């Protein structure tokens, strides 16, 4: 009997080429003769054509979608898109639709091309036999460890539809909380930016016109007017430097916060001490802590592993370290409420509800109630902040623009009094 050596096997084995999928555009007609156009993801035009013919379409052409000249051609995938994807998948699964078919239905209803392409890629890998959670882990930019761990737990327990529903609820609550915080910060920042732009325009374009008029007065100008004129001269000379410096400062701040741990700690610590804003950030951290821990623990994730996910979801390095310390103490056998109390930075309500939950065996329910309470507290704080900031912002605008106008008209008023 002839034998084949390992070397001969190696030589005879052909390298396998990875099968990649692409987006194709097709032109077809249905049974009624109506023209049908669309996009579909596949590995080859022949397979796409066969797939469409099985659907009763008379395929005229299948071409690979050309790449756009600039960028990816699709909108950026936002966390809100992932939240919608989670809810749609949960709805499909609860309705009894098979997983692979659920991807097709969800993809057909997505308007963002980038999200549609992502869903098709996930669908292909799942259809080829790869687990849902394992597939999601290949896209860490869109699906974090918490999302993947919960899907994995759902697959292992055979309750994927229930787990997807919990994930969808968690994502919706989280995005709603982020929207509330953005609402609290966007309005004042936008008004301040507009005020700065209007002030700069007045200093560059309007004040110089007054300066030419004042030069013919032949009298001493008020100190306030002189100050504004000097400020106008500086702005005219160095406005470009101010603009570039502001952009560079913003970029440096962002990079420094990413690269420097000490600076990030400093910013996170200071942000919690800002009046009103700090309270909103603190309440949102507590809401995320309770919501994430409640969701993961209810999904059957061990408490220590759940705390690992919670640490990355707090959004503040001070509390990230605190949760890691809590996890270390819990792993040694200390109860959760005692470990939280030892940190000294968590509210008594959270500690007491955690204690009640541990004693009654309903920790996830107690934490869910805590999360709801703090989410409502954030909502109330945001409403209070909006009502508080409106008069303050109007006062700032009045001082800036009104002050410039007064400075320009003071010399005219003085001449009128002399005459």
XYZ file of C-alpha atoms in Angstrom:
419
model
C 0.000 0.000 0.000
C 1.436 3.367 -0.973
C 1.983 5.886 1.757
C 1.827 9.619 1.509
C 4.289 11.634 3.519
C 3.378 14.765 5.441
C 5.449 16.792 3.022
C 3.490 15.399 0.054
C 0.225 16.207 1.835
C 1.387 19.743 2.372
C 2.260 20.129 -1.285
C -1.000 18.642 -2.521
C -3.150 20.738 -0.198
C -4.407 23.849 -1.972
C -4.630 27.052 0.005
C -8.193 28.020 0.758
C -9.204 31.460 -0.277
C -11.399 33.426 2.097
C -14.839 34.059 0.670
C -15.713 37.721 0.917
C -19.113 39.224 0.390
C -19.927 42.368 -1.543
C -22.943 44.543 -2.170
C -24.636 44.082 -5.555
C -27.296 46.153 -7.263
C -29.873 44.319 -9.344
C -32.509 45.187 -11.922
C -35.400 42.755 -12.332
C -39.103 42.446 -13.045
C -41.710 40.673 -10.930
C -44.485 38.342 -12.112
C -46.651 41.342 -13.036
C -43.908 42.864 -15.148
C -43.183 45.649 -12.670
C -39.568 46.816 -12.516
C -37.825 45.986 -9.251
C -34.474 47.466 -8.266
C -32.517 47.026 -5.087
C -29.338 46.047 -3.289
C -28.341 42.696 -1.832
C -25.193 41.323 -0.267
C -23.611 38.126 -1.592
C -20.442 36.414 -2.732
C -21.032 36.326 -6.503
C -23.474 37.617 -9.144
C -24.473 34.030 -10.037
C -25.586 33.240 -6.508
C -27.416 36.558 -6.270
C -29.192 35.853 -9.561
C -30.223 32.375 -8.392
C -31.459 33.744 -5.089
C -33.589 36.382 -6.808
C -35.017 33.894 -9.292
C -36.183 31.716 -6.395
C -38.170 34.720 -5.224
C -40.011 34.806 -8.549
C -38.080 37.672 -10.111
C -36.935 37.847 -13.715
C -33.397 39.153 -13.308
C -32.095 41.464 -16.018
C -28.787 42.515 -14.499
C -26.692 42.029 -11.365
C -23.704 44.301 -10.914
C -21.329 44.945 -8.073
C -22.116 48.228 -6.398
C -19.411 50.771 -7.272
C -17.529 52.328 -4.408
C -18.115 56.056 -3.854
C -15.323 58.463 -4.671
C -15.285 60.016 -1.225
C -15.820 58.183 2.043
C -17.842 55.057 2.627
C -21.042 56.533 1.198
C -23.055 55.628 4.269
C -23.877 57.426 7.433
C -21.955 56.692 10.581
C -23.436 53.927 12.717
C -24.558 55.512 15.988
C -25.420 53.841 19.305
C -29.043 54.798 18.642
C -28.929 52.654 15.472
C -27.724 49.688 17.521
C -30.560 50.288 19.990
C -33.113 50.209 17.159
C -31.472 47.072 15.736
C -31.745 45.403 19.155
C -35.427 46.246 19.501
C -36.241 45.060 15.975
C -34.409 41.776 16.494
C -36.159 41.282 19.825
C -39.542 41.887 18.178
C -38.804 39.461 15.340
C -37.593 36.733 17.689
C -40.557 37.116 20.064
C -42.873 36.792 17.048
C -41.308 33.408 16.268
C -39.372 34.510 13.173
C -36.183 32.435 12.664
C -32.947 34.245 13.449
C -31.532 34.354 9.902
C -34.843 35.506 8.448
C -35.043 38.174 11.159
C -31.823 39.675 9.824
C -33.320 39.916 6.334
C -36.466 41.628 7.602
C -34.504 44.085 9.760
C -32.037 44.897 6.962
C -34.850 45.619 4.483
C -36.329 48.206 6.836
C -33.076 50.038 7.616
C -32.511 53.411 5.941
C -28.843 53.815 6.884
C -26.762 51.929 4.258
C -23.954 51.340 6.760
C -26.324 49.648 9.211
C -27.861 47.582 6.409
C -24.434 46.393 5.307
C -23.516 45.512 8.888
C -26.724 43.494 9.346
C -26.109 41.602 6.096
C -22.566 40.731 7.192
C -23.852 39.424 10.528
C -26.567 37.465 8.730
C -24.095 35.746 6.401
C -21.821 34.631 9.212
C -24.700 33.379 11.345
C -26.163 31.537 8.326
C -22.794 29.853 7.763
C -22.880 28.363 11.263
C -21.102 30.957 13.378
C -22.768 31.779 16.689
C -24.624 35.072 17.024
C -22.483 36.259 19.946
C -19.256 35.137 18.250
C -20.234 37.104 15.156
C -21.013 40.241 17.138
C -17.600 40.072 18.833
C -16.041 40.688 15.416
C -17.541 44.180 15.472
C -16.418 45.602 18.845
C -16.844 49.127 17.547
C -20.613 48.659 17.516
C -21.212 45.831 19.996
C -19.480 46.102 23.354
C -18.625 43.234 25.705
C -21.858 43.701 27.625
C -23.969 43.288 24.495
C -22.021 40.215 23.362
C -22.044 38.599 26.811
C -25.809 38.951 27.111
C -26.389 37.494 23.640
C -24.027 34.645 24.517
C -25.985 33.998 27.721
C -29.214 33.952 25.706
C -27.800 31.454 23.225
C -26.479 29.184 25.968
C -29.771 29.206 27.900
C -32.002 28.891 24.847
C -33.790 32.145 25.659
C -32.298 34.405 23.017
C -35.567 36.242 22.361
C -35.913 37.124 26.064
C -32.306 38.265 26.237
C -32.640 40.402 23.114
C -35.671 42.063 24.675
C -33.649 42.886 27.792
C -30.785 44.189 25.676
C -33.188 46.361 23.673
C -34.724 47.787 26.848
C -31.271 48.443 28.288
C -30.072 50.166 25.116
C -33.209 52.302 24.880
C -32.917 53.404 28.502
C -29.223 54.154 28.083
C -29.720 56.203 24.927
C -32.623 58.083 26.525
C -30.356 58.954 29.445
C -27.618 60.166 27.085
C -30.165 62.282 25.222
C -31.234 63.951 28.464
C -27.636 64.838 29.335
C -26.993 66.165 25.824
C -30.160 68.222 26.124
C -28.815 69.779 29.308
C -25.444 70.650 27.755
C -26.218 71.415 24.107
C -28.464 74.438 24.609
C -26.128 76.551 26.784
C -23.078 75.605 24.714
C -24.851 76.544 21.476
C -25.969 79.898 22.879
C -22.486 80.679 24.194
C -20.933 79.856 20.810
C -23.455 82.100 19.049
C -22.738 84.889 21.549
C -19.000 84.608 20.885
C -19.537 84.697 17.108
C -21.835 87.732 17.310
C -19.402 89.530 19.612
C -16.508 88.791 17.256
C -18.472 90.154 14.285
C -19.268 93.334 16.187
C -15.633 93.801 17.196
C -14.298 93.165 13.677
C -16.929 94.866 11.524
C -18.983 97.330 13.590
C -16.629 98.805 16.178
C -14.032 99.952 13.574
C -16.720 102.113 11.964
C -17.261 103.873 15.273
C -13.486 104.187 15.745
C -13.207 106.211 12.527
C -15.951 108.514 13.745
C -14.345 108.957 17.179
C -10.983 109.886 15.612
C -12.482 113.205 14.429
C -13.882 114.159 17.855
C -10.628 115.577 19.178
C -11.632 114.759 22.770
C -10.724 112.148 25.314
C -12.836 109.033 25.073
C -14.309 107.212 28.093
C -12.189 104.414 29.558
C -14.800 101.802 28.715
C -14.877 102.928 25.083
C -11.060 102.857 24.874
C -11.048 99.327 26.291
C -13.509 98.120 23.636
C -11.542 99.859 20.870
C -8.307 98.178 21.971
C -10.132 94.854 22.173
C -11.415 95.423 18.644
C -7.900 96.122 17.359
C -6.593 92.925 18.939
C -9.466 90.930 17.488
C -8.887 92.337 13.994
C -5.186 91.506 14.109
C -5.282 88.124 15.776
C -8.751 86.665 15.105
C -7.277 83.923 12.929
C -4.819 83.003 15.684
C -7.669 82.912 18.191
C -9.665 80.613 15.914
C -6.785 78.233 15.199
C -5.769 78.289 18.852
C -9.286 77.395 19.973
C -9.466 74.442 17.561
C -5.974 73.294 18.581
C -6.865 73.631 22.255
C -10.008 71.550 21.783
C -8.085 68.869 19.893
C -5.300 68.852 22.499
C -7.872 68.538 25.286
C -9.489 65.544 23.593
C -6.179 63.795 22.912
C -4.804 64.527 26.357
C -7.875 63.061 27.996
C -7.439 59.875 25.956
C -3.687 59.524 26.409
C -3.170 60.854 29.953
C -4.790 58.877 32.759
C -4.019 61.568 35.343
C -5.606 64.284 33.217
C -8.698 62.116 32.602
C -9.034 61.526 36.337
C -8.713 65.254 36.969
C -11.403 66.141 34.408
C -13.792 63.448 35.669
C -13.290 64.612 39.259
C -13.766 68.288 38.439
C -16.814 67.635 36.242
C -18.641 66.121 39.213
C -18.088 69.334 41.195
C -19.587 71.714 38.617
C -22.755 73.266 40.063
C -25.960 71.657 38.739
C -24.088 69.954 35.856
C -22.139 67.840 38.364
C -25.386 66.665 39.978
C -26.747 65.574 36.603
C -23.554 63.666 35.795
C -23.581 62.009 39.236
C -27.210 60.910 38.908
C -26.590 59.577 35.405
C -23.634 57.515 36.658
C -25.824 55.990 39.369
C -28.558 55.270 36.830
C -26.127 53.535 34.450
C -24.592 51.561 37.330
C -27.963 50.283 38.552
C -29.389 49.686 35.066
C -26.360 47.759 33.782
C -26.016 45.630 36.911
C -29.739 44.897 36.950
C -29.764 43.843 33.285
C -26.686 41.614 33.485
C -27.638 39.985 36.789
C -31.186 39.289 35.582
C -29.699 37.638 32.491
C -27.974 35.072 34.684
C -24.496 36.570 34.421
C -22.489 35.897 37.642
C -22.234 38.956 39.870
C -18.453 39.271 39.520
C -18.658 39.148 35.716
C -21.600 41.560 35.808
C -19.539 44.059 37.814
C -16.836 43.877 35.145
C -19.374 45.048 32.567
C -20.685 47.714 34.956
C -17.188 49.159 35.441
C -16.930 49.962 31.753
C -20.420 51.460 31.594
C -20.142 54.120 34.309
C -18.537 56.688 31.997
C -16.419 58.175 34.781
C -12.986 56.895 35.775
C -13.507 57.647 39.446
C -16.471 55.291 39.558
C -14.873 52.816 37.157
C -12.102 52.261 39.698
C -14.639 52.153 42.518
C -16.627 49.396 40.765
C -13.430 47.426 40.142
C -12.669 47.649 43.864
C -16.221 46.499 44.631
C -15.731 43.527 42.307
C -12.506 42.562 44.089
C -14.215 42.628 47.482
C -17.233 40.679 46.231
C -14.911 38.017 44.825
C -13.542 37.493 48.362
C -17.031 36.796 49.745
C -18.134 40.242 50.905
C -21.749 41.159 50.141
C -22.396 43.657 47.382
C -24.018 46.278 49.617
C -21.090 46.146 52.070
C -18.542 46.485 49.271
C -20.428 49.474 47.859
C -20.680 51.081 51.296
C -16.913 50.698 51.812
C -16.205 52.921 48.817
C -17.909 55.930 50.420
C -18.996 57.524 47.126
C -22.267 55.704 46.448
C -25.627 57.052 47.716
C -27.394 55.461 50.663
C -30.474 54.666 48.548
C -28.426 52.419 46.270
C -26.762 50.713 49.244
C -30.046 50.078 51.054
C -31.837 48.772 47.954
C -28.899 46.476 47.179
C -29.040 45.170 50.744
C -32.786 44.508 50.491
C -32.313 42.840 47.117
C -29.593 40.528 48.404
C -31.631 39.522 51.452
C -34.818 38.901 49.457
C -33.121 37.300 46.451
C -34.492 39.981 44.122
C -31.367 42.058 43.517
C -32.157 42.658 39.854
C -35.648 44.001 40.661
C -34.365 46.341 43.372
C -31.623 47.667 41.115
C -34.139 48.179 38.321
C -36.216 50.361 40.649
C -33.106 52.314 41.649
C -32.214 52.853 37.982
C -35.733 54.111 37.216
C -35.565 56.499 40.183
C -32.254 58.019 39.117
C -33.310 58.260 35.471
C -36.360 60.250 36.540
C -34.123 62.359 38.784
C -31.904 63.162 35.790
C -34.973 64.169 33.794
C -36.127 66.520 36.563
C -32.655 68.024 36.932
C -32.441 68.666 33.199
C -35.790 70.454 33.224
C -34.689 72.540 36.209
C -31.399 73.361 34.516
C -33.156 74.496 31.338
C -35.447 76.856 33.267
C -32.466 78.149 35.253
C -30.148 78.690 32.297
C -32.542 80.596 30.060
C -32.561 83.835 32.116
C -28.834 83.465 32.827
C -27.995 83.104 29.160
C -30.190 86.047 28.202
C -28.405 88.113 30.849
C -24.987 87.124 29.473
C -26.047 88.010 25.934
C -27.425 91.310 27.151
C -24.197 92.159 28.970
C -21.973 91.252 26.010
C -23.875 92.902 23.187
C -25.429 95.665 25.254
C -22.028 96.481 26.770
C -20.477 96.874 23.329
C -23.276 99.169 22.197
C -23.048 101.300 25.346
C -19.277 101.608 24.911
C -19.765 102.873 21.369
C -22.487 105.389 22.204
C -20.941 106.800 25.397
C -18.812 109.374 23.514
C -21.854 110.453 21.508
C -23.875 110.898 24.696
C -21.070 112.966 26.229
C -20.877 115.269 23.193
C -24.648 115.700 23.313
C -24.435 116.755 26.991
C -21.649 119.278 26.247
C -23.611 120.797 23.389
